[in-house]
MMTF fields as JSON, N, C-alpha, C and O atoms, coordinates in Angstrom:
{
  "mmtfVersion": "1.0.0",
  "mmtfProducer": "UNKNOWN",
  "numBonds": 355,
  "numAtoms": 356,
  "numGroups": 89,
  "numChains": 1,
  "numModels": 1,
  "chainsPerModel": [1],
  "groupsPerChain": [89],
  "chainIdList": ["A"],
  "bondAtomList": [4, 2, 8, 6, 12, 10, 16, 14, 20, 18, 24, 22, 28, 26, 32, 30, 36, 34, 40, 38, 44, 42, 48, 46, 52, 50, 56, 54, 60, 58, 64, 62, 68, 66, 72, 70, 76, 74, 80, 78, 84, 82, 88, 86, 92, 90, 96, 94, 100, 98, 104, 102, 108, 106, 112, 110, 116, 114, 120, 118, 124, 122, 128, 126, 132, 130, 136, 134, 140, 138, 144, 142, 148, 146, 152, 150, 156, 154, 160, 158, 164, 162, 168, 166, 172, 170, 176, 174, 180, 178, 184, 182, 188, 186, 192, 190, 196, 194, 200, 198, 204, 202, 208, 206, 212, 210, 216, 214, 220, 218, 224, 222, 228, 226, 232, 230, 236, 234, 240, 238, 244, 242, 248, 246, 252, 250, 256, 254, 260, 258, 264, 262, 268, 266, 272, 270, 276, 274, 280, 278, 284, 282, 288, 286, 292, 290, 296, 294, 300, 298, 304, 302, 308, 306, 312, 310, 316, 314, 320, 318, 324, 322, 328, 326, 332, 330, 336, 334, 340, 338, 344, 342, 348, 346, 352, 350],
  "bondOrderList": [1, 1, 1, 1, 1, 1, 1, 1, 1, 1, 1, 1, 1, 1, 1, 1, 1, 1, 1, 1, 1, 1, 1, 1, 1, 1, 1, 1, 1, 1, 1, 1, 1, 1, 1, 1, 1, 1, 1, 1, 1, 1, 1, 1, 1, 1, 1, 1, 1, 1, 1, 1, 1, 1, 1, 1, 1, 1, 1, 1, 1, 1, 1, 1, 1, 1, 1, 1, 1, 1, 1, 1, 1, 1, 1, 1, 1, 1, 1, 1, 1, 1, 1, 1, 1, 1, 1, 1],
  "groupList": [{"groupName": "UNK", "atomNameList": ["N", "CA", "C", "O"], "elementList": ["N", "C", "C", "O"], "formalChargeList": [0, 0, 0, 0], "bondAtomList": [1, 0, 2, 1, 3, 2], "bondOrderList": [1, 1, 2], "singleLetterCode": "X", "chemCompType": "L-PEPTIDE LINKING"}],
  "groupTypeList": [0, 0, 0, 0, 0, 0, 0, 0, 0, 0, 0, 0, 0, 0, 0, 0, 0, 0, 0, 0, 0, 0, 0, 0, 0, 0, 0, 0, 0, 0, 0, 0, 0, 0, 0, 0, 0, 0, 0, 0, 0, 0, 0, 0, 0, 0, 0, 0, 0, 0, 0, 0, 0, 0, 0, 0, 0, 0, 0, 0, 0, 0, 0, 0, 0, 0, 0, 0, 0, 0, 0, 0, 0, 0, 0, 0, 0, 0, 0, 0, 0, 0, 0, 0, 0, 0, 0, 0, 0],
  "groupIdList": [1, 2, 3, 4, 5, 6, 7, 8, 9, 10, 11, 12, 13, 14, 15, 16, 17, 18, 19, 20, 21, 22, 23, 24, 25, 26, 27, 28, 29, 30, 31, 32, 33, 34, 35, 36, 37, 38, 39, 40, 41, 42, 43, 44, 45, 46, 47, 48, 49, 50, 51, 52, 53, 54, 55, 56, 57, 58, 59, 60, 61, 62, 63, 64, 65, 66, 67, 68, 69, 70, 71, 72, 73, 74, 75, 76, 77, 78, 79, 80, 81, 82, 83, 84, 85, 86, 87, 88, 89],
  "secStructList": [7, 7, 7, 7, 3, 3, 3, 3, 3, 3, 3, 3, 3, 6, 6, 3, 3, 3, 3, 3, 3, 3, 7, 6, 6, 7, 7, 7, 7, 7, 7, 7, 7, 6, 6, 1, 1, 2, 2, 2, 2, 2, 2, 2, 2, 2, 2, 2, 2, 6, 6, 7, 7, 7, 1, 7, 7, 5, 7, 6, 6, 7, 1, 3, 3, 3, 3, 3, 3, 3, 3, 6, 6, 1, 7, 3, 3, 3, 3, 3, 3, 3, 6, 6, 1, 7, 3, 3, 7],
  "xCoordList": [85.553, 86.598, 87.784, 87.639, 88.933, 90.111, 90.726, 90.671, 91.304, 91.958, 93.456, 93.976, 94.139, 95.59, 96.231, 95.685, 97.401, 98.157, 98.867, 99.584, 98.67, 99.311, 100.574, 101.622, 100.48, 101.649, 101.74, 100.737, 102.968, 103.252, 104.212, 105.223, 103.892, 104.792, 104.973, 104.002, 106.217, 106.543, 107.535, 108.482, 107.31, 108.236, 108.493, 107.559, 109.771, 110.227, 109.626, 109.254, 109.53, 109.004, 110.126, 110.659, 110.478, 111.568, 112.847, 113.351, 113.392, 114.673, 114.517, 115.519, 113.296, 113.066, 112.936, 112.109, 113.758, 113.631, 112.467, 111.528, 112.516, 111.408, 111.56, 112.605, 110.523, 110.477, 109.088, 108.086, 109.034, 107.771, 107.955, 108.873, 107.077, 107.185, 105.903, 104.807, 106.04, 104.888, 104.883, 105.742, 103.912, 103.823, 102.953, 102.986, 102.192, 101.262, 100.345, 99.871, 100.093, 99.227, 99.873, 99.184, 101.17, 101.882, 102.604, 102.727, 103.072, 103.913, 105.303, 105.71, 106.033, 107.393, 108.263, 107.765, 109.548, 110.526, 111.315, 111.863, 111.372, 112.106, 113.385, 113.344, 114.514, 115.798, 116.579, 116.504, 117.317, 118.213, 118.929, 118.588, 119.904, 120.636, 119.777, 118.634, 120.352, 119.659, 119.412, 120.249, 118.229, 117.842, 117.817, 118.19, 117.382, 117.285, 115.851, 115.635, 114.848, 113.467, 112.559, 111.464, 112.968, 112.125, 110.783, 109.725, 110.834, 109.608, 108.803, 107.576, 109.478, 108.794, 108.006, 106.846, 108.619, 107.964, 106.72, 105.668, 106.833, 105.745, 104.713, 103.558, 105.085, 104.167, 103.715, 102.7, 104.433, 104.171, 102.729, 102.138, 102.152, 100.777, 99.791, 98.809, 100.03, 99.129, 99.085, 98.009, 100.255, 100.283, 99.504, 98.767, 99.657, 98.971, 97.461, 96.731, 96.992, 95.553, 95.044, 93.909, 95.88, 95.499, 95.685, 95.461, 96.091, 96.189, 97.576, 97.743, 98.573, 99.938, 100.611, 100.702, 101.081, 101.759, 103.213, 103.466, 104.161, 105.564, 106.014, 105.442, 107.054, 107.574, 108.125, 107.745, 109.003, 109.62, 109.011, 109.185, 108.309, 107.621, 108.369, 108.712, 108.624, 109.229, 110.743, 111.402, 111.265, 112.703, 113.457, 113.008, 114.577, 115.384, 115.651, 115.961, 115.53, 115.769, 114.739, 114.99, 113.593, 112.496, 111.299, 111.196, 110.395, 109.258, 107.953, 107.06, 107.828, 106.597, 106.849, 107.919, 105.841, 105.956, 104.617, 103.595, 104.626, 103.393, 103.705, 104.826, 102.686, 102.72, 101.397, 100.342, 101.455, 100.237, 100.261, 101.281, 99.116, 98.921, 97.785, 96.74, 97.997, 96.942, 96.553, 97.411, 95.258, 94.749, 94.317, 94.138, 94.15, 93.758, 92.343, 91.942, 91.583, 90.232, 90.275, 89.256, 91.49, 91.641, 91.588, 91.889, 91.21, 91.162, 92.577, 93.526, 92.694, 93.98, 93.82, 92.821, 94.803, 94.852, 96.109, 97.209, 95.952, 97.086, 97.146, 96.133, 98.351, 98.612, 99.639, 100.768, 99.25, 100.158, 100.502, 99.644, 101.759, 102.2, 103.263, 103.909, 103.435, 104.429, 105.306, 104.969, 106.426, 107.344, 106.702, 107.113, 105.697, 105.003, 103.978, 103.35, 103.803, 102.859, 101.482, 100.599, 101.273, 99.985, 99.932, 100.942, 98.742, 98.585, 97.176, 96.234, 97.055, 95.753, 95.775, 96.701, 94.744, 94.637, 93.435, 93.149],
  "yCoordList": [106.831, 107.268, 106.318, 105.111, 106.856, 105.999, 105.768, 106.625, 104.602, 104.25, 104.36, 104.071, 104.777, 104.913, 103.968, 103.697, 103.476, 102.621, 103.496, 104.426, 103.201, 103.949, 103.227, 103.852, 101.913, 101.144, 99.823, 99.252, 99.365, 98.028, 97.395, 97.995, 96.182, 95.464, 94.05, 93.381, 93.602, 92.284, 91.623, 92.259, 90.334, 89.589, 88.213, 87.473, 87.884, 86.571, 86.204, 85.052, 87.166, 86.925, 87.088, 88.182, 85.994, 85.96, 86.528, 85.974, 87.613, 88.163, 89.063, 89.478, 89.371, 90.341, 89.637, 88.741, 90.05, 89.56, 90.243, 89.578, 91.553, 92.342, 93.781, 94.4, 94.302, 95.701, 96.246, 95.58, 97.44, 98.148, 99.544, 100.265, 99.922, 101.205, 101.983, 101.479, 103.21, 104.083, 105.105, 105.984, 104.986, 105.857, 107.08, 108.029, 107.076, 108.179, 108.472, 109.598, 107.464, 107.65, 108.418, 108.803, 108.654, 109.443, 108.542, 107.335, 109.142, 108.438, 108.279, 109.061, 107.272, 107.077, 106.462, 105.924, 106.549, 105.892, 104.94, 105.346, 103.679, 102.677, 102.361, 102.001, 102.499, 102.211, 101.194, 101.174, 100.363, 99.377, 98.656, 98.831, 97.859, 97.086, 95.978, 95.771, 95.272, 94.154, 93.041, 92.767, 92.397, 91.247, 91.575, 90.745, 92.774, 93.184, 93.232, 93.478, 93.002, 92.9, 94.071, 94.17, 94.952, 96.099, 95.637, 96.072, 94.769, 94.273, 93.438, 93.532, 92.632, 91.818, 92.705, 92.42, 93.767, 94.683, 95.31, 95.362, 95.776, 96.532, 95.681, 96.094, 94.512, 93.719, 92.414, 91.855, 91.911, 90.589, 90.304, 89.372, 91.078, 90.842, 91.134, 90.409, 92.163, 92.513, 91.385, 91.016, 90.83, 89.699, 88.516, 87.861, 88.23, 87.08, 87.258, 86.302, 88.464, 88.744, 88.483, 88.043, 88.753, 88.55, 87.11, 86.803, 86.223, 84.813, 84.33, 83.161, 85.201, 84.803, 84.333, 85.086, 83.089, 82.559, 82.252, 81.399, 82.929, 82.694, 81.3, 80.702, 80.783, 79.453, 79.412, 78.546, 80.327, 80.362, 81.53, 82.682, 81.25, 82.303, 82.685, 83.853, 81.731, 82.014, 82.175, 81.402, 83.178, 83.42, 82.169, 81.458, 81.917, 80.73, 80.637, 81.638, 79.444, 79.123, 79.715, 79.776, 80.149, 80.643, 79.713, 79.012, 79.696, 78.779, 79.433, 78.747, 80.747, 81.421, 82.908, 83.422, 83.59, 85.029, 85.621, 84.935, 86.906, 87.576, 88.816, 89.324, 89.28, 90.559, 91.24, 90.607, 92.53, 93.243, 94.655, 95.342, 95.077, 96.443, 97.054, 96.432, 98.278, 99.02, 100.205, 100.948, 100.364, 101.453, 102.641, 102.513, 103.796, 105.002, 104.932, 105.797, 103.909, 103.699, 102.884, 102.695, 102.397, 101.548, 100.065, 99.228, 99.731, 98.332, 97.762, 98.455, 96.485, 95.79, 94.551, 93.837, 94.299, 93.08, 92.355, 92.896, 91.121, 90.382, 88.989, 88.303, 88.594, 87.266, 86.609, 87.087, 85.51, 84.746, 83.457, 82.859, 83.026, 81.841, 81.104, 81.676, 79.806, 78.992, 78.251, 78.14, 77.751, 76.979, 75.679, 75.129, 75.186, 73.955, 74.187, 73.238, 75.432, 75.739, 76.147, 76.387, 76.232, 76.689, 78.209, 78.899, 78.708, 80.157, 80.586, 79.794, 81.846, 82.433, 83.872, 84.629, 84.239, 85.599, 86.267, 87.423],
  "zCoordList": [89.404, 90.321, 90.211, 90.403, 89.908, 89.794, 91.171, 92.053, 91.322, 92.583, 92.386, 91.309, 93.428, 93.366, 94.368, 95.438, 93.994, 94.899, 95.916, 95.549, 97.192, 98.269, 98.726, 98.886, 98.937, 99.359, 98.6, 98.171, 98.452, 97.939, 98.939, 99.304, 99.379, 100.276, 99.747, 99.396, 99.69, 99.159, 100.108, 100.57, 100.396, 101.25, 100.642, 100.331, 100.478, 99.987, 98.64, 98.416, 97.752, 96.414, 95.404, 95.224, 94.75, 93.776, 94.376, 95.353, 93.831, 94.311, 95.532, 96.114, 95.931, 97.007, 98.352, 98.517, 99.309, 100.678, 101.367, 101.802, 101.472, 102.022, 101.568, 101.769, 100.963, 100.545, 100.822, 100.559, 101.345, 101.538, 100.974, 101.364, 100.055, 99.38, 99.639, 99.397, 100.129, 100.331, 99.21, 99.155, 98.316, 97.151, 97.403, 96.619, 98.459, 98.763, 97.579, 97.426, 96.74, 95.579, 94.451, 93.507, 94.51, 93.5, 92.505, 92.713, 91.435, 90.47, 91.057, 91.916, 90.601, 91.099, 90.02, 89.031, 90.221, 89.361, 90.247, 91.273, 89.851, 90.617, 89.855, 88.679, 90.53, 89.894, 90.713, 91.941, 90.023, 90.64, 89.508, 88.338, 89.854, 88.855, 88.271, 88.678, 87.308, 86.683, 87.698, 88.559, 87.579, 88.408, 89.903, 90.732, 90.237, 91.641, 92.146, 93.332, 91.27, 91.717, 91.366, 91.918, 90.477, 90.105, 89.527, 89.98, 88.544, 87.919, 88.902, 88.939, 89.689, 90.699, 91.648, 91.945, 92.119, 93.052, 92.431, 93.067, 91.213, 90.601, 89.872, 89.766, 89.37, 88.567, 89.211, 88.795, 90.208, 90.755, 91.103, 90.558, 91.993, 92.425, 91.301, 91.141, 90.536, 89.432, 88.413, 87.942, 88.065, 87.135, 87.69, 86.952, 88.989, 89.589, 89.547, 89.286, 89.799, 89.726, 88.31, 88.125, 87.317, 85.918, 85.459, 84.288, 86.363, 86.039, 85.653, 85.307, 85.703, 85.38, 86.664, 87.634, 86.669, 87.848, 87.484, 86.633, 88.111, 87.774, 88.193, 89.104, 87.516, 87.849, 89.265, 90.053, 89.59, 90.916, 91.669, 91.273, 92.738, 93.465, 94.733, 94.915, 95.605, 96.904, 96.756, 96.06, 97.414, 97.387, 97.846, 98.744, 97.235, 97.548, 99.05, 99.696, 99.59, 101.003, 101.96, 103.164, 101.459, 102.303, 102.142, 101.136, 103.118, 103.058, 102.613, 102.116, 102.785, 102.375, 102.187, 102.515, 101.652, 101.441, 101.083, 101.1, 100.755, 100.359, 99.529, 99.526, 98.834, 98.128, 98.441, 98.406, 98.746, 99.124, 98.57, 98.619, 98.039, 97.553, 98.366, 98.553, 98.846, 99.545, 98.661, 98.185, 98.451, 97.614, 98.465, 99.677, 97.826, 98.559, 99.12, 99.898, 98.732, 99.276, 100.567, 101.232, 100.913, 102.083, 101.748, 102.599, 100.523, 100.101, 100.03, 99.665, 100.386, 100.304, 99.45, 99.553, 98.608, 97.81, 98.254, 98.151, 98.752, 99.312, 98.702, 98.566, 98.342, 97.806, 98.71, 98.824, 99.357, 100.217, 99.49, 98.841, 99.596, 98.874, 99.673, 100.551, 99.351, 100.059, 99.054, 97.875, 99.538, 98.704, 98.221, 97.199, 98.948, 98.566, 97.457, 96.99, 97.035, 95.974, 96.447, 95.624, 97.757, 98.299, 98.169, 98.316, 97.893, 97.788, 98.148, 98.111, 98.494, 98.814, 98.32, 98.612, 97.568, 97.025, 97.628, 97.315]
}
């Protein structure tokens, strides 16, 4: 049984201040200008789960943030991080 992403929420991660996207488990197209956070929104948490940790995580002048994906099964995957380098997955 395949799982689908229902929501993605990101706060203070790289260029993103706060974004919450409800996909309803459907496909989507994300558009925006260069360096506006498209890849961050869609790949950030997935990359971290796979062991990739970006150099700059917390948005400039912020102290902490998070990225969270909710699946259609009700499962949630959440990554919390701070400017001091502390994190919890």
